Coordinates of C-alpha atoms and ligand atoms in Angstrom, one line a residue:
X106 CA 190.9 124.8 97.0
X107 CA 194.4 124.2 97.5
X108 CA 195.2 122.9 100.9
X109 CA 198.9 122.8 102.2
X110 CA 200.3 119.1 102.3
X111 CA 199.9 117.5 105.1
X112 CA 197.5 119.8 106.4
X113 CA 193.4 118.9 106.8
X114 CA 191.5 120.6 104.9
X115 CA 189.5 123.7 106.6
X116 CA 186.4 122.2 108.4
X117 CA 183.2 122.8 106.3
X118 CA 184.9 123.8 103.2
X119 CA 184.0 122.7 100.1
X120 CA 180.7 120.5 99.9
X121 CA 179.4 118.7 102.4
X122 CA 180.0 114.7 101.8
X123 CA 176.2 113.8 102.9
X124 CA 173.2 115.6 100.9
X125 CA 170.5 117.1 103.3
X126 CA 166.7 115.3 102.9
X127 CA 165.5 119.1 102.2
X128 CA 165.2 120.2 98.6
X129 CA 167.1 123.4 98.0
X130 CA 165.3 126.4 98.3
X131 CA 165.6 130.3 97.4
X132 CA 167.1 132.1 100.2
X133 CA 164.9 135.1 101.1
X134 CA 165.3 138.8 99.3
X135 CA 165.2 140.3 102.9
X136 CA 166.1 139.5 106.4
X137 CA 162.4 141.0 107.7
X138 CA 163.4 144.6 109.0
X139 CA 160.8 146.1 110.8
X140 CA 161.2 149.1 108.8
X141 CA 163.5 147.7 105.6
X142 CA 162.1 144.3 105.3
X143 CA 164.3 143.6 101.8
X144 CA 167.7 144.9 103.5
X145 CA 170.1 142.0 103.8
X146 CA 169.2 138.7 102.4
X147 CA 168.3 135.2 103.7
X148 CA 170.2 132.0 103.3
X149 CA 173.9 132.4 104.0
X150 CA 176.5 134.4 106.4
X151 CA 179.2 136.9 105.2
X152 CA 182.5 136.8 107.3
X153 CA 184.7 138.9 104.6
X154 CA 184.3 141.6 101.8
X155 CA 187.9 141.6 99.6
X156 CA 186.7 145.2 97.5
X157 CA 189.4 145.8 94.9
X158 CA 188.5 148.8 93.2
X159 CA 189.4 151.3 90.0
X160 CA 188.2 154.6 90.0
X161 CA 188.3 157.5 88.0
X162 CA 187.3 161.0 89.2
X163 CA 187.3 162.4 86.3
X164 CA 184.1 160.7 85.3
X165 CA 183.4 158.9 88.4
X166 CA 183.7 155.8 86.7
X167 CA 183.9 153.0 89.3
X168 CA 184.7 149.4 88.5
X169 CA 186.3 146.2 90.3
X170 CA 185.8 143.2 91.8
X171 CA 184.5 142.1 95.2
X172 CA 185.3 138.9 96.6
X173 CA 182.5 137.6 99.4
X174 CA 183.4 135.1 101.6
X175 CA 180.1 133.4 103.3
X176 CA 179.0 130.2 104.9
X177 CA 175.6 129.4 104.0
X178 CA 172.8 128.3 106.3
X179 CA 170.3 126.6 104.7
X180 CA 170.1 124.7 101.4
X181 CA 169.9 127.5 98.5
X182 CA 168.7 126.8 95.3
X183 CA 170.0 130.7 94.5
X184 CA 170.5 133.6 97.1
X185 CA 170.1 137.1 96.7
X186 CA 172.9 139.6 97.3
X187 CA 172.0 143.8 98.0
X188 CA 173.9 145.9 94.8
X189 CA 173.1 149.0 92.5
X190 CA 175.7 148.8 90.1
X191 CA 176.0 147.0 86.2
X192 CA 177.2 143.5 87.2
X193 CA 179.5 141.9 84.2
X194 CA 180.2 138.6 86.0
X195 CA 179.6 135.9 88.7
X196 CA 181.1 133.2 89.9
X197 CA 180.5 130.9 92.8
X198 CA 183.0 128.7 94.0
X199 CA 185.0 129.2 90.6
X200 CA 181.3 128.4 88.7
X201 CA 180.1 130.9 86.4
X202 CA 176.8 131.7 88.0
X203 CA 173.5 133.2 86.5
X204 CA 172.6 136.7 87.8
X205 CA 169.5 139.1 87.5
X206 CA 168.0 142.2 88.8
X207 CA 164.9 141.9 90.8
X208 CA 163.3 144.8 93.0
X209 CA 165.1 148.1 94.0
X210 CA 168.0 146.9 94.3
X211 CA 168.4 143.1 94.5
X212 CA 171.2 141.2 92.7
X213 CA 169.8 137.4 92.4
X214 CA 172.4 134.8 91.6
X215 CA 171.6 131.0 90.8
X216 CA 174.7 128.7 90.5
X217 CA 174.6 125.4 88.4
X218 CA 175.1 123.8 91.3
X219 CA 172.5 123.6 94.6
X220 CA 174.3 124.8 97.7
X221 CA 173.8 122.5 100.8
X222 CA 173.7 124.5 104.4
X223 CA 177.3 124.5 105.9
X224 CA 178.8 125.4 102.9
X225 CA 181.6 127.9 102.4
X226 CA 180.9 129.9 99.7
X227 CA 183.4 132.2 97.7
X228 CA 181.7 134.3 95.2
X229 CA 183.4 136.7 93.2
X230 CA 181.2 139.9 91.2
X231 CA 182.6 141.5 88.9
X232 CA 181.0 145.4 88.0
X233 CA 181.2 148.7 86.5
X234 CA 178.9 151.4 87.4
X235 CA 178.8 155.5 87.6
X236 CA 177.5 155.3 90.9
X237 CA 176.2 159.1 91.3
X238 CA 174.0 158.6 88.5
X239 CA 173.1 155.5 89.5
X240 CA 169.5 155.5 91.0
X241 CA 167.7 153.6 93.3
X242 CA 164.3 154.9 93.8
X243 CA 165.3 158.4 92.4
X244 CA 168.4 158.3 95.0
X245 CA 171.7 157.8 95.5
X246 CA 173.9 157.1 98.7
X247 CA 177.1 158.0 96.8
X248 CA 178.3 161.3 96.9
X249 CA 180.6 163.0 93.5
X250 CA 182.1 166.0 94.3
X251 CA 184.5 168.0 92.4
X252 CA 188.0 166.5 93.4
X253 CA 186.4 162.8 93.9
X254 CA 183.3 161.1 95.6
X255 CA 182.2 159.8 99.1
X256 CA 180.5 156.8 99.7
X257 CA 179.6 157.6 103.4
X258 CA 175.6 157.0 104.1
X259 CA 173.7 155.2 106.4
X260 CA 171.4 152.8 106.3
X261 CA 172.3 152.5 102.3
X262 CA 175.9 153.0 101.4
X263 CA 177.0 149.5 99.9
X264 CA 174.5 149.2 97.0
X265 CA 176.8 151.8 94.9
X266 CA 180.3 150.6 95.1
X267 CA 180.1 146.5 97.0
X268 CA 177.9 144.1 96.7
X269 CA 176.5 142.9 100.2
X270 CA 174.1 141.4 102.8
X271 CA 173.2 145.1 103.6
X272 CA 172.1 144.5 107.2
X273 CA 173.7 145.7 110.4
X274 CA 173.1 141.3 111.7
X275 CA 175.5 140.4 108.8
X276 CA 179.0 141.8 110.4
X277 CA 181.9 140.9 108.8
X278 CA 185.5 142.0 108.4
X279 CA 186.8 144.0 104.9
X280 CA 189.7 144.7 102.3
X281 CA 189.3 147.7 100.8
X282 CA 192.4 148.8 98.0
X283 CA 191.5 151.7 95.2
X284 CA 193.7 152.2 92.0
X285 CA 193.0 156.0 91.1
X286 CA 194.9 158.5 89.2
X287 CA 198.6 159.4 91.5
X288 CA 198.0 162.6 93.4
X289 CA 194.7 161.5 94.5
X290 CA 194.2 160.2 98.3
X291 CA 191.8 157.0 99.2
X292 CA 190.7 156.7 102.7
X293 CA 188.4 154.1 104.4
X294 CA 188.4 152.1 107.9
X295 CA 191.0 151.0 109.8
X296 CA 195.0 150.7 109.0
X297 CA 197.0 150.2 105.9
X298 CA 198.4 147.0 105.4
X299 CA 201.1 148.3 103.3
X300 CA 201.9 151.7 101.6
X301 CA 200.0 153.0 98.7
X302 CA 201.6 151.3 96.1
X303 CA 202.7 152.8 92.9
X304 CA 200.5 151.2 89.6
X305 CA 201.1 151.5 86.0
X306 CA 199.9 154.2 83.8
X307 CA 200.5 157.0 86.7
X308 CA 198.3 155.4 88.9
X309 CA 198.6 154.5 92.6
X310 CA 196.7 151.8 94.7
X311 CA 195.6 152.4 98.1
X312 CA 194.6 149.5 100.5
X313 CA 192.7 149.5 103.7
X314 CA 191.8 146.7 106.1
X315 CA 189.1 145.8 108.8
X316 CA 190.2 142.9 111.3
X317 CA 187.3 143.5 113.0
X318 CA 183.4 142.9 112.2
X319 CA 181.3 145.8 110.9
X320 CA 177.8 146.5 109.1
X321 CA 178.3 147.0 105.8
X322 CA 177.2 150.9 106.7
X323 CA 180.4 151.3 108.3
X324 CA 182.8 151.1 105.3
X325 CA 183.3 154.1 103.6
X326 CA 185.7 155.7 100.4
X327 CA 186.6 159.0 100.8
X328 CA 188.2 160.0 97.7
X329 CA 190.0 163.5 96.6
X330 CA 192.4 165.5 97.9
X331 CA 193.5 165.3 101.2
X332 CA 196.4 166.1 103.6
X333 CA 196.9 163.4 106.0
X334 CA 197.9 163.7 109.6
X335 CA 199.2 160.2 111.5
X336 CA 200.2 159.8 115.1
X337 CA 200.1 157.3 118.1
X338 CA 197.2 157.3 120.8
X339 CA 197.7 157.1 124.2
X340 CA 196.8 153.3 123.6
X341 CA 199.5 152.6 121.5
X342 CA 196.9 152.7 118.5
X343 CA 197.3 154.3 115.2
X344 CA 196.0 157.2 114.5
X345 CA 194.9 158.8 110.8
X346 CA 193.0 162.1 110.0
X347 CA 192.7 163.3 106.9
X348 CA 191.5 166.9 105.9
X349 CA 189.9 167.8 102.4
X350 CA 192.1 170.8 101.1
X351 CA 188.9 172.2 99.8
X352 CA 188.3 173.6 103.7
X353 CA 190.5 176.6 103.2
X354 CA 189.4 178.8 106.3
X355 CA 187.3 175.8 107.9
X356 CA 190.4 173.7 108.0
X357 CA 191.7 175.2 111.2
X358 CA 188.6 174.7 113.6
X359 CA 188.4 170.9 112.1
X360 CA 191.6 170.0 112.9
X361 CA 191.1 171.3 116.5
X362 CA 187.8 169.5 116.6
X363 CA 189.0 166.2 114.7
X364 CA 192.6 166.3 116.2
X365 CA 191.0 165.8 119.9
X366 CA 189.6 162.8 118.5
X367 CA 192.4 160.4 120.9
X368 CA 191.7 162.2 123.9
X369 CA 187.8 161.6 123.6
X370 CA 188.4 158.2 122.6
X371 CA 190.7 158.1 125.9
X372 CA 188.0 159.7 128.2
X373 CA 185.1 157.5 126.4
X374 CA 186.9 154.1 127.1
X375 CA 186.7 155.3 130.7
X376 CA 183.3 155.4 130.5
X377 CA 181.9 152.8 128.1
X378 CA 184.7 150.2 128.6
X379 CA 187.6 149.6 126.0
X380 CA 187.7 150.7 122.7
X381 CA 186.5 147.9 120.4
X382 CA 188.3 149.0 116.9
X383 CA 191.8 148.8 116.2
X384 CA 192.6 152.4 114.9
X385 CA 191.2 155.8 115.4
X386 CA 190.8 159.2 113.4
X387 CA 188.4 161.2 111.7
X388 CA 188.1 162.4 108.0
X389 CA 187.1 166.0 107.0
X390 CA 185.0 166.0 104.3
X391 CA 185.6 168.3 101.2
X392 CA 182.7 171.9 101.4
X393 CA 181.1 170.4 98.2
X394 CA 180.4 166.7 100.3
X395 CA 178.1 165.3 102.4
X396 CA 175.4 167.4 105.1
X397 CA 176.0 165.5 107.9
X398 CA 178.6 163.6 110.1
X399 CA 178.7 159.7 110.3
X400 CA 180.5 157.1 112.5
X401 CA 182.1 155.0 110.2
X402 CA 184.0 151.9 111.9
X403 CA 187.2 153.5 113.5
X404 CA 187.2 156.8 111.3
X405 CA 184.4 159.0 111.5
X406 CA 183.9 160.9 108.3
X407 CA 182.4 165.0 109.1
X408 CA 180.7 167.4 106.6
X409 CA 181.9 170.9 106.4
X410 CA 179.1 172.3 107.9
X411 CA 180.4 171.1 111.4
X412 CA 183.3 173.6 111.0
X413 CA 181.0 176.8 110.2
X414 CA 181.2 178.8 113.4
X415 CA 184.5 177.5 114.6
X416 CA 185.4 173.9 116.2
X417 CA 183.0 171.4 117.7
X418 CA 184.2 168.8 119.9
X419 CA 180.4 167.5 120.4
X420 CA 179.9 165.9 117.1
X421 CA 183.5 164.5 117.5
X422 CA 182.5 162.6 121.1
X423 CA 178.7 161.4 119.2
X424 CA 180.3 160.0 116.4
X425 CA 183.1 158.6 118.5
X426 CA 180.2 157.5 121.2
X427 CA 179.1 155.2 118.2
X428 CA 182.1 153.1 117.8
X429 CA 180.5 151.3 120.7
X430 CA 176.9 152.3 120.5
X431 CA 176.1 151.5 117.1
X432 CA 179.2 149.9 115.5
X433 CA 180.3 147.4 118.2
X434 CA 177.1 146.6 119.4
X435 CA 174.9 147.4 116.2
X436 CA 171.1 147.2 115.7
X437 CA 169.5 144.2 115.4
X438 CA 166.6 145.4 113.8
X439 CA 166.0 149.4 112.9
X440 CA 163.5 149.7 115.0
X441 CA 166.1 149.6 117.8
X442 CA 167.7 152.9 116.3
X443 CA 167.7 154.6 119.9
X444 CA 170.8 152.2 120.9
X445 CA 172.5 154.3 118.7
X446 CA 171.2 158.0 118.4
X447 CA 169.7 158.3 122.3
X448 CA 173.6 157.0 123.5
X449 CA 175.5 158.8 121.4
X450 CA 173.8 161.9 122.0
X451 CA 173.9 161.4 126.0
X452 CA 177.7 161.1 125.4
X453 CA 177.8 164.6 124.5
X454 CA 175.5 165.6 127.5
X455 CA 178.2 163.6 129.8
X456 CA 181.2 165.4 127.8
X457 CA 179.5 168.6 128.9
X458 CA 179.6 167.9 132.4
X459 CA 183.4 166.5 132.0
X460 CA 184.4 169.8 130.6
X461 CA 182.3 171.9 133.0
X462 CA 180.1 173.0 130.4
X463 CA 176.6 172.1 131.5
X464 CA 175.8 169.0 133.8
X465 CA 173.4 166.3 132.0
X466 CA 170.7 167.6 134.4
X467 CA 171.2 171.1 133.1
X468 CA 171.2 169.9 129.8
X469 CA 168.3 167.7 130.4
X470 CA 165.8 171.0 131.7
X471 CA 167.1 172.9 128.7
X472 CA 165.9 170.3 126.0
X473 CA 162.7 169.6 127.7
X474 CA 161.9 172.8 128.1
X475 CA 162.6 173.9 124.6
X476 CA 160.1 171.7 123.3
X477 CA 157.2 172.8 124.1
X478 CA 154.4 170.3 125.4
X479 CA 152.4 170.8 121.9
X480 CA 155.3 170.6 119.7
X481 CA 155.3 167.6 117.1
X482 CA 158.4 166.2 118.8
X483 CA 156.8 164.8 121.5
X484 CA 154.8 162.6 119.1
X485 CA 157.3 160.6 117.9
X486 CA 158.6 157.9 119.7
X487 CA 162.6 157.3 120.3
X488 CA 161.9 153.6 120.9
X489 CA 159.8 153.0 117.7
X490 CA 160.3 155.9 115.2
X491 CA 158.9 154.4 111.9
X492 CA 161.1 154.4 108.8
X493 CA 160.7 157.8 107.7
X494 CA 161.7 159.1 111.4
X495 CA 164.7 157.2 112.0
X496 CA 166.9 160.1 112.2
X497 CA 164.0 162.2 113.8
X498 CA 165.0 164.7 116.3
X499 CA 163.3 162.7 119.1
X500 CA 165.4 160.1 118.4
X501 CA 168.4 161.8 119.2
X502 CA 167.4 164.8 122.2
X503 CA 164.3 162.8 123.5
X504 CA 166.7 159.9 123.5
X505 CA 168.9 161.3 125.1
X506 CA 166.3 162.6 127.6
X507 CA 165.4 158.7 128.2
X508 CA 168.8 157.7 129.2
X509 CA 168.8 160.6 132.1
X510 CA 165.7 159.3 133.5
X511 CA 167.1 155.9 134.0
X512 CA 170.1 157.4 135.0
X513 CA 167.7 159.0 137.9
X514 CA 166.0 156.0 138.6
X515 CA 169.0 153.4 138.9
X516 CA 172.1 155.5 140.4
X517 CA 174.9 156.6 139.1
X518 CA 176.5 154.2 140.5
X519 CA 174.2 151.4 138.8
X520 CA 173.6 153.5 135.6
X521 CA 177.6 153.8 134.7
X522 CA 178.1 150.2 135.4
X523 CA 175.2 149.5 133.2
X524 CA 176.9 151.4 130.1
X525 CA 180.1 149.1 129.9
X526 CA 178.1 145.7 130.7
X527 CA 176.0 146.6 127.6
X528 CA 179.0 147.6 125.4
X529 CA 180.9 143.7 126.8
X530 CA 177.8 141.9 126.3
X531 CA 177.4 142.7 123.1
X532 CA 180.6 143.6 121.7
X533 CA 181.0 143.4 117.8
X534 CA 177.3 141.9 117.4
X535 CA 173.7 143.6 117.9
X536 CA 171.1 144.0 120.6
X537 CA 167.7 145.2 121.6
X538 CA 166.0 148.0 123.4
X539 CA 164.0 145.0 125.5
X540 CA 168.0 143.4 126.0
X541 CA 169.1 146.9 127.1
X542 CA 166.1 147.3 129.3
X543 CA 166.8 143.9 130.9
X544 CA 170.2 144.7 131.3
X545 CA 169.5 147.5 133.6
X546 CA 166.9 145.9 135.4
X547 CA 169.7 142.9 136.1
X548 CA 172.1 145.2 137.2
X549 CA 170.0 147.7 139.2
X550 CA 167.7 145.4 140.5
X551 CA 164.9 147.5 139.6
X552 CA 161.5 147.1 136.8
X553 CA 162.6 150.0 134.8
X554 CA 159.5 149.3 132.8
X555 CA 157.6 152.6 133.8
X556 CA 160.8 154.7 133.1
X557 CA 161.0 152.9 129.1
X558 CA 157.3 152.9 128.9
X559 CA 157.1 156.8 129.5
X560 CA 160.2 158.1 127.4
X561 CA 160.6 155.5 124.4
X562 CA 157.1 154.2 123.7
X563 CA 154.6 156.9 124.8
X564 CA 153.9 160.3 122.7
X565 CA 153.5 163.5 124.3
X566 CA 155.6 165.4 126.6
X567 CA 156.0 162.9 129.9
X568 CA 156.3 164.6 133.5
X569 CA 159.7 164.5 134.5
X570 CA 160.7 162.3 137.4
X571 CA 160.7 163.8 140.4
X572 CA 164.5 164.4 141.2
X573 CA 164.6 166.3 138.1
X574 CA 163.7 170.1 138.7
X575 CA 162.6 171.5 135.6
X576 CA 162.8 175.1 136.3
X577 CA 160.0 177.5 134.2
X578 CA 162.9 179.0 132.3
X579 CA 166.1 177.1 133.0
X580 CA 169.2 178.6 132.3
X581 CA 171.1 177.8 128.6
X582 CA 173.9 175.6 129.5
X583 CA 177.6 176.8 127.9
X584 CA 177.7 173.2 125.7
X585 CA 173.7 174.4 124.4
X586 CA 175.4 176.2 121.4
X587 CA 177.7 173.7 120.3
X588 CA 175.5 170.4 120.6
X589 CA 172.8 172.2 119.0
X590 CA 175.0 173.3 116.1
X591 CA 175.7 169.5 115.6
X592 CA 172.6 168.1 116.2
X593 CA 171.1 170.8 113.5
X594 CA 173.5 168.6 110.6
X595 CA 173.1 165.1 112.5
X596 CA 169.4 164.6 112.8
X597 CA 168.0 164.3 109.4
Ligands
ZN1463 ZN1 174.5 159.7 115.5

């Protein structure tokens, strides 16, 4: 590096002066997921992603360079990074490094050099790929469709257009700029740090930036055509939707679904305590796209199928729900999925009763009662799902269920005190369903174990506390329709 004159240089850059005793070792091909145990990789620290990108609808063609910025934290004799694509170069530091594929989708890079713990690392991949027909165990997370692509998936996203350490513990911040053919719109996360900027050969460059940290989940291309819609929210924020023009008699009920997006973002920092990202906004996605809705950092990206029977404003609060549950304070191991699914789903339960459409307790005796005690739903557990089940209806409705019943137990008064301490304790890093649990013990001053034991970690259908009246046939709440119409697309 380069340092200014006069100026020390950065501390920890560049190698450490003293050798460490330890011989250099491997750093591991996972991070030890309960249910991915080879997501993310061992070894090192990511605090920036610079993704500089060329693509080319067309043939969806991708290609580019990614620049990963990372400290490392042991002594690596090689380290692992988490990408699909055909990888044409390495280098580390400015040292051509070897690479290889190993496993699904493991990218293994040895440098000539060992690394010693401390260590700023800068490593630059250079790649080319047609992600859609790019397959990692017979599947891709990257979506083609017929005016461009979207890379919006969750938990694997990354592997098809960055290379990463694809776990939701590794947060950093990200660049994102795409050179495609002029006429077709890029959006991602965040704000634009400049205009998109005219290239040659009819060709225009759009750039997007992060300032704060995210799972690699959270960054998303949606790429196509796209009318754009900017304004201010009432926090002085910018705003940016963006509709796919493929919606044509959709496009009406998303915008009044999507263009509320300020005011829920308004009446959830009420709730959960201030918004953590710097920008807000949502992005239609074309009819030919993606199934499902998902909270990408600051600008949630929606599936047509939201928009069938008119607007929804209930996937618009759960998706929004999860820039704190779920992007600010991320998993720390996806077991722990229920920080994200049960809260974001309860959000739409509490938007209900803020709009006079169904109190939670309505809402609450409706689900239950729809399930049946012998139904398979009550077998799976929202605090432990398995892998297959992550996105398992339990997750989401008896989740949702769970956080009622503490909600009876502690108070309101307790219980919405509890939602904003979580959200500050935790903000842009990860937590656990045993650190939320203590957390509303601490704050109620009551051993909530029963209440966690019986509606996270037990199968069948529990009785009901006993403030909550679960009436033989309860009536159908006026939000039933609507959050059911989401929750149809969202659980998976
Ligand atoms: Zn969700």
């Amino acid at each position: 590096m380069t340092g200014a004159p006069g100026q020390a240089a950065l501390p920890g850059w560049g190698r450490p002066k003293k050798p460490a005793a330890a011989t250099p070792t491997p750093g591991s091909p996972g991070l030890g997921d309960s249910y991915f145990p080879d997501y993310g990789n061992g070894g090192y620290d990511v605090g920036h992603y610079d993704i500089r990108l060329r693509y080319e609808p067309a043939t969806d063609r991708l290609s580019g360079t990614t620049t990963v910025l990372a400290t490392a934290t042991q002594d690596l004799s090689r380290f692992n990074l988490d990408f699909a694509l055909d990888v044409e170069s390495v280098r580390v530091n400015g040292w051509s490094a070897g690479f290889a594929r190993e496993g699904a989708h493991e990218l293994v890079v040895t440098t000539p050099r060992p690394i010693l713990k401390g260590q700023q690392l800068t490593v630059v991949v250079k790649y080319t790929g047609v992600p859609s027909e790019t397959l990692v165990q017979g599947y891709t997370g990257w979506t083609r469709v017929a005016d461009g692509a979207l890379a919006v998936n969750e938990p694997e996203s990354a592997w098809w257009w960055y290379p990463s350490n694809d776990h939701p513990t590794d947060k950093a911040t990200w660049d994102v700029s795409v050179s495609v053919p002029t006429g077709v719109e890029v959006i991602s996360n965040g704000v634009q740090p400049r205009a998109p900027l005219p290239e040659a050969g009819n060709r225009t460059r759009w750039s997007w930036r992060s300032v704060k940290p995210g799972a690699t989940y959270q960054a998303f291309l949606a790429i196509g055509q796209y009318d754009i819609v900017t304004d201010t929210a009432p926090n002085g924020q910018p705003v940016l939707n963006a509709y796919s023009t493929t919606l044509g008699e959709r496009a009406p009920a998303a915008r009044a679904s999507i263009e509320r997006t300020a005011e829920v973002i308004d009446w959830e920092s009420g709730v959960f305590g201030p918004y953590p990202f710097e920008a807000q906004g949502g992005v239609a996605g074309p009819v030919d796209g993606i199934g499902f809705a998902l909270e990408t950092q600051s600008r949630p990206v929606y599936g047509p199928g939201f928009w069938r029977r008119g607007s929804n404003t209930y996937v618009v609060v759960h998706e929004n729900a999860h820039q704190w549950f779920g992007d600010s304070v991320s998993v720390a191991d996806w077991r722990n999925i229920w920080l994200n699914e049960g809260f974001a789903s309860y959000a739409e339960w509490l938007w209900s009763e803020e709009q006079g459409e169904g109190t939670a307790q309505e809402l609450f005796d409706f689900t239950y009662a729809n399930y049946p005690a012998d139904s398979e739903f009550w077998q799976v557990l929202p605090g432990d799902p398995g892998a297959a089940d992550v996105f398992a209806d339990a997750v989401y409705d008896r989740g949702a269920m769970a956080l009622h019943q503490l909600r009876l137990a502690v108070g309101d008064e307790a219980f919405f005190r509890i939602l904003p301490a979580w959200t500050a304790e935790h903000r842009y890093g990860n937590g656990t369903i045993a650190q939320f649990q203590a957390l509303a013990e601490r704050i109620s001053g009551r051993d909530l174990d029963a209440v966690f034991t019986t509606w996270l970690f037990t199968a069948g259908r529990p009785e009901p506390a006993a403030a909550a009246r679960v009436a033989v046939a309860p009536a159908q709440p006026k939000s039933w329709t609507g959050i059911r119409a989401a929750h149809q697309l969202l659980d998976r």
